[in-house]
Amino acid sequence: GALVYQYPRRTICKSGTSMRMECQAVGFQATSVAWYRQSPQKTFELIALSTVNSAIKYEQNFTQEKFPISHPNLSFSSMTVLNAYLEDRGLYLCGARDRANSDYTFGSGTRLLVI
Amino acid sequence: LAKTTQPPSMEAYEGQEVNVSCSHTNIATSEYIYWYRQVPHQGPQFIIQGYKDYVVNEVASLFISADRKLSTLSLPWVSLRDAAVYYCIVTGYNTNTGKLTFGDGTVLTVKP
């Protein structure tokens, strides 16, 4: 079956430092990868949508300078949170799918705590 | 993107059938209806998708009204493991525009 693994599961970083999280797709080709942040209040925010061989599209309020994303192949993606501050805390979710109109498979997320 | 409206919460007893409604009055002809659910400490999990009429899989069934402005997710014989937040999402077909916009969802509580 299709699975997505995210690591680390949780991490703590000091305010102003950076943190990299990874997303691994198993059992299917991750043609598209969507990175989300779920706030402590459970609200979802789409950060960016990455499609192999296409430019990464960032949503309003999210930039490549703050959340650089790598999607080098059909099984892996990573995102870094640069200069993390309190408002960046939350559950970062990676969802991947192999083709248009197929469903997204999500990982369990990376929970970021900023102190 | 079409906005969806769901009841904020529902309760059911184990073994009951649960029907979660979703209104999407501005759904476009290019958009499909997806249902996901999220249990604590996990990412969203795909349940079912549909475009029109009736769709069924091993987990749930989805009824879509003729004008496609209303859909109902039906969960037969719910168990405690079905307690989750259920999200109804409408999104386009194309890979580049098929992003999922999660609303507040419906919190389903299952009682023993």
GROMACS .gro file of C-alpha atoms in nm:
model
  227
    1GLY     CA    1   0.000   0.000   0.000
    2ALA     CA    2   0.088   0.365  -0.022
    3LEU     CA    3   0.263   0.504   0.283
    4VAL     CA    4   0.427   0.831   0.374
    5TYR     CA    5   0.683   0.853   0.651
    6GLN     CA    6   0.781   1.177   0.812
    7TYR     CA    7   1.075   1.234   1.044
    8PRO     CA    8   1.143   1.344   1.293
    9ARG     CA    9   0.806   1.288   1.460
   10ARG     CA   10   0.869   1.576   1.694
   11THR     CA   11   1.141   1.823   1.748
   12ILE     CA   12   1.224   2.117   1.967
   13CYS     CA   13   1.431   2.406   1.847
   14LYS     CA   14   1.544   2.729   1.999
   15SER     CA   15   1.392   3.049   1.873
   16GLY     CA   16   1.582   3.180   1.574
   17THR     CA   17   1.730   2.846   1.474
   18SER     CA   18   1.634   2.629   1.180
   19MET     CA   19   1.494   2.284   1.152
   20ARG     CA   20   1.474   2.040   0.860
   21MET     CA   21   1.204   1.779   0.821
   22GLU     CA   22   1.180   1.495   0.575
   23CYS     CA   23   0.906   1.310   0.392
   24GLN     CA   24   0.946   0.968   0.235
   25ALA     CA   25   0.689   0.804   0.007
   26VAL     CA   26   0.679   0.425  -0.005
   27GLY     CA   27   0.479   0.213  -0.245
   28PHE     CA   28   0.393   0.485  -0.492
   29GLN     CA   29   0.547   0.771  -0.684
   30ALA     CA   30   0.518   1.105  -0.511
   31THR     CA   31   0.463   1.316  -0.820
   32SER     CA   32   0.302   1.590  -0.612
   33VAL     CA   33   0.387   1.674  -0.254
   34ALA     CA   34   0.191   1.919  -0.041
   35TRP     CA   35   0.331   2.060   0.279
   36TYR     CA   36   0.084   2.178   0.542
   37ARG     CA   37   0.106   2.326   0.886
   38GLN     CA   38  -0.163   2.244   1.139
   39SER     CA   39  -0.176   2.496   1.419
   40PRO     CA   40  -0.225   2.402   1.783
   41GLN     CA   41  -0.587   2.508   1.725
   42LYS     CA   42  -0.608   2.240   1.453
   43THR     CA   43  -0.635   2.485   1.163
   44PHE     CA   44  -0.469   2.369   0.841
   45GLU     CA   45  -0.253   2.599   0.631
   46LEU     CA   46  -0.114   2.490   0.297
   47ILE     CA   47   0.247   2.601   0.276
   48ALA     CA   48   0.335   2.491  -0.074
   49LEU     CA   49   0.261   2.240  -0.344
   50SER     CA   50   0.552   2.076  -0.521
   51THR     CA   51   0.526   1.880  -0.842
   52VAL     CA   52   0.825   1.700  -0.989
   53ASN     CA   53   0.964   1.886  -1.290
   54SER     CA   54   0.760   2.195  -1.207
   55ALA     CA   55   0.820   2.499  -0.994
   56ILE     CA   56   0.718   2.481  -0.630
   57LYS     CA   57   0.412   2.695  -0.566
   58TYR     CA   58   0.401   2.869  -0.232
   59GLU     CA   59   0.080   2.993  -0.080
   60GLN     CA   60   0.028   3.345   0.035
   61ASN     CA   61   0.206   3.415   0.364
   62PHE     CA   62   0.463   3.142   0.297
   63THR     CA   63   0.788   3.197   0.109
   64GLN     CA   64   1.076   2.994  -0.021
   65GLU     CA   65   1.308   3.210   0.183
   66LYS     CA   66   1.139   3.096   0.503
   67PHE     CA   67   1.035   2.742   0.407
   68PRO     CA   68   1.273   2.610   0.140
   69ILE     CA   69   1.149   2.283  -0.005
   70SER     CA   70   1.338   2.015  -0.194
   71HIS     CA   71   1.164   1.752  -0.406
   72PRO     CA   72   1.450   1.583  -0.589
   73ASN     CA   73   1.280   1.259  -0.688
   74LEU     CA   74   0.956   1.064  -0.682
   75SER     CA   75   1.002   0.930  -0.331
   76PHE     CA   76   1.144   1.209  -0.120
   77SER     CA   77   1.084   1.566  -0.017
   78SER     CA   78   1.222   1.784   0.257
   79MET     CA   79   1.135   2.121   0.401
   80THR     CA   80   1.329   2.346   0.630
   81VAL     CA   81   1.182   2.600   0.868
   82LEU     CA   82   1.438   2.879   0.879
   83ASN     CA   83   1.468   3.111   1.177
   84ALA     CA   84   1.183   2.945   1.361
   85TYR     CA   85   0.984   3.150   1.606
   86LEU     CA   86   0.691   3.084   1.831
   87GLU     CA   87   0.435   3.135   1.553
   88ASP     CA   88   0.597   2.855   1.352
   89ARG     CA   89   0.506   2.590   1.603
   90GLY     CA   90   0.261   2.325   1.498
   91LEU     CA   91   0.228   1.994   1.319
   92TYR     CA   92   0.390   1.996   0.977
   93LEU     CA   93   0.224   1.748   0.747
   94CYS     CA   94   0.346   1.609   0.419
   95GLY     CA   95   0.089   1.474   0.176
   96ALA     CA   96   0.183   1.305  -0.150
   97ARG     CA   97   0.002   1.166  -0.450
   98ASP     CA   98   0.107   1.006  -0.775
   99ARG     CA   99  -0.128   1.156  -1.030
  100ALA     CA  100  -0.399   1.409  -1.084
  101ASN     CA  101  -0.725   1.336  -0.911
  102SER     CA  102  -0.579   1.064  -0.696
  103ASP     CA  103  -0.604   1.099  -0.322
  104TYR     CA  104  -0.324   1.233  -0.107
  105THR     CA  105  -0.150   1.005   0.138
  106PHE     CA  106  -0.033   1.189   0.446
  107GLY     CA  107   0.240   1.117   0.691
  108SER     CA  108   0.194   1.143   1.065
  109GLY     CA  109   0.361   1.480   1.067
  110THR     CA  110   0.654   1.648   1.235
  111ARG     CA  111   0.555   1.836   1.546
  112LEU     CA  112   0.765   2.147   1.592
  113LEU     CA  113   0.798   2.313   1.928
  114VAL     CA  114   0.988   2.640   1.946
  115ILE     CA  115   1.131   2.755   2.276
  116LEU     CA  116  -1.230   2.684  -0.468
  117ALA     CA  117  -1.570   2.590  -0.335
  118LYS     CA  118  -1.626   2.645   0.033
  119THR     CA  119  -1.772   2.360   0.234
  120THR     CA  120  -1.998   2.366   0.536
  121GLN     CA  121  -2.022   2.076   0.778
  122PRO     CA  122  -2.177   2.032   1.120
  123PRO     CA  123  -1.911   2.105   1.382
  124SER     CA  124  -1.977   1.789   1.579
  125MET     CA  125  -2.175   1.467   1.592
  126GLU     CA  126  -2.220   1.187   1.841
  127ALA     CA  127  -2.304   0.823   1.789
  128TYR     CA  128  -2.298   0.493   1.972
  129GLU     CA  129  -2.093   0.201   1.859
  130GLY     CA  130  -2.272  -0.002   1.595
  131GLN     CA  131  -2.478   0.288   1.467
  132GLU     CA  132  -2.468   0.424   1.117
  133VAL     CA  133  -2.341   0.780   1.096
  134ASN     CA  134  -2.421   1.023   0.817
  135VAL     CA  135  -2.209   1.335   0.794
  136SER     CA  136  -2.340   1.603   0.563
  137CYS     CA  137  -2.145   1.859   0.367
  138SER     CA  138  -2.274   2.157   0.176
  139HIS     CA  139  -2.075   2.288  -0.119
  140THR     CA  140  -2.312   2.524  -0.295
  141ASN     CA  141  -2.047   2.682  -0.517
  142ILE     CA  142  -1.886   2.364  -0.641
  143ALA     CA  143  -1.747   2.397  -0.992
  144THR     CA  144  -1.798   2.144  -1.268
  145SER     CA  145  -1.428   2.062  -1.256
  146GLU     CA  146  -1.425   1.988  -0.886
  147TYR     CA  147  -1.445   1.656  -0.706
  148ILE     CA  148  -1.553   1.584  -0.351
  149TYR     CA  149  -1.308   1.423  -0.113
  150TRP     CA  150  -1.351   1.306   0.243
  151TYR     CA  151  -1.064   1.267   0.485
  152ARG     CA  152  -1.048   1.201   0.855
  153GLN     CA  153  -0.788   1.270   1.116
  154VAL     CA  154  -0.738   1.094   1.443
  155PRO     CA  155  -0.518   1.246   1.716
  156HIS     CA  156  -0.144   1.239   1.653
  157GLN     CA  157  -0.188   1.132   1.291
  158GLY     CA  158  -0.212   1.300   0.954
  159PRO     CA  159  -0.537   1.308   0.757
  160GLN     CA  160  -0.642   0.979   0.605
  161PHE     CA  161  -0.830   0.950   0.277
  162ILE     CA  162  -1.173   0.792   0.303
  163ILE     CA  163  -1.354   0.831  -0.028
  164GLN     CA  164  -1.394   1.058  -0.327
  165GLY     CA  165  -1.669   1.115  -0.578
  166TYR     CA  166  -1.797   1.340  -0.853
  167LYS     CA  167  -2.166   1.259  -0.873
  168ASP     CA  168  -2.432   1.007  -0.773
  169TYR     CA  169  -2.316   0.735  -0.537
  170VAL     CA  170  -1.978   0.591  -0.451
  171VAL     CA  171  -1.902   0.306  -0.214
  172ASN     CA  172  -1.586   0.144  -0.092
  173GLU     CA  173  -1.491  -0.090   0.189
  174VAL     CA  174  -1.488   0.191   0.443
  175ALA     CA  175  -1.776   0.422   0.361
  176SER     CA  176  -2.029   0.534   0.106
  177LEU     CA  177  -2.078   0.876  -0.043
  178PHE     CA  178  -2.403   1.013  -0.174
  179ILE     CA  179  -2.392   1.327  -0.390
  180SER     CA  180  -2.707   1.520  -0.467
  181ALA     CA  181  -2.814   1.564  -0.827
  182ASP     CA  182  -2.709   1.929  -0.830
  183ARG     CA  183  -2.382   1.832  -0.654
  184LYS     CA  184  -2.432   2.096  -0.388
  185LEU     CA  185  -2.468   1.850  -0.105
  186SER     CA  186  -2.288   1.531  -0.018
  187THR     CA  187  -2.330   1.284   0.265
  188LEU     CA  188  -2.065   1.053   0.398
  189SER     CA  189  -2.212   0.739   0.546
  190LEU     CA  190  -2.021   0.525   0.791
  191PRO     CA  191  -2.188   0.195   0.867
  192TRP     CA  192  -2.147   0.033   1.207
  193VAL     CA  193  -1.913   0.288   1.364
  194SER     CA  194  -1.668   0.174   1.627
  195LEU     CA  195  -1.457   0.363   1.878
  196ARG     CA  196  -1.179   0.371   1.619
  197ASP     CA  197  -1.398   0.586   1.393
  198ALA     CA  198  -1.382   0.873   1.640
  199ALA     CA  199  -1.203   1.143   1.445
  200VAL     CA  200  -1.240   1.477   1.275
  201TYR     CA  201  -1.400   1.430   0.933
  202TYR     CA  202  -1.318   1.676   0.657
  203CYS     CA  203  -1.515   1.734   0.340
  204ILE     CA  204  -1.305   1.894   0.066
  205VAL     CA  205  -1.380   1.993  -0.291
  206THR     CA  206  -1.093   2.044  -0.526
  207GLY     CA  207  -1.006   2.055  -0.890
  208TYR     CA  208  -0.891   1.773  -1.109
  209ASN     CA  209  -0.564   1.911  -1.236
  210THR     CA  210  -0.248   1.815  -1.052
  211ASN     CA  211  -0.130   2.170  -1.019
  212THR     CA  212  -0.454   2.306  -0.884
  213GLY     CA  213  -0.572   2.004  -0.691
  214LYS     CA  214  -0.472   2.132  -0.354
  215LEU     CA  215  -0.675   2.030  -0.054
  216THR     CA  216  -0.824   2.310   0.152
  217PHE     CA  217  -0.921   2.179   0.494
  218GLY     CA  218  -1.203   2.348   0.681
  219ASP     CA  219  -1.293   2.298   1.044
  220GLY     CA  220  -1.435   1.951   0.986
  221THR     CA  221  -1.686   1.752   1.188
  222VAL     CA  222  -1.576   1.607   1.519
  223LEU     CA  223  -1.730   1.263   1.552
  224THR     CA  224  -1.755   1.125   1.903
  225VAL     CA  225  -1.834   0.757   1.937
  226LYS     CA  226  -1.971   0.630   2.264
  227PRO     CA  227  -1.942   0.268   2.378
   0.00000   0.00000   0.00000
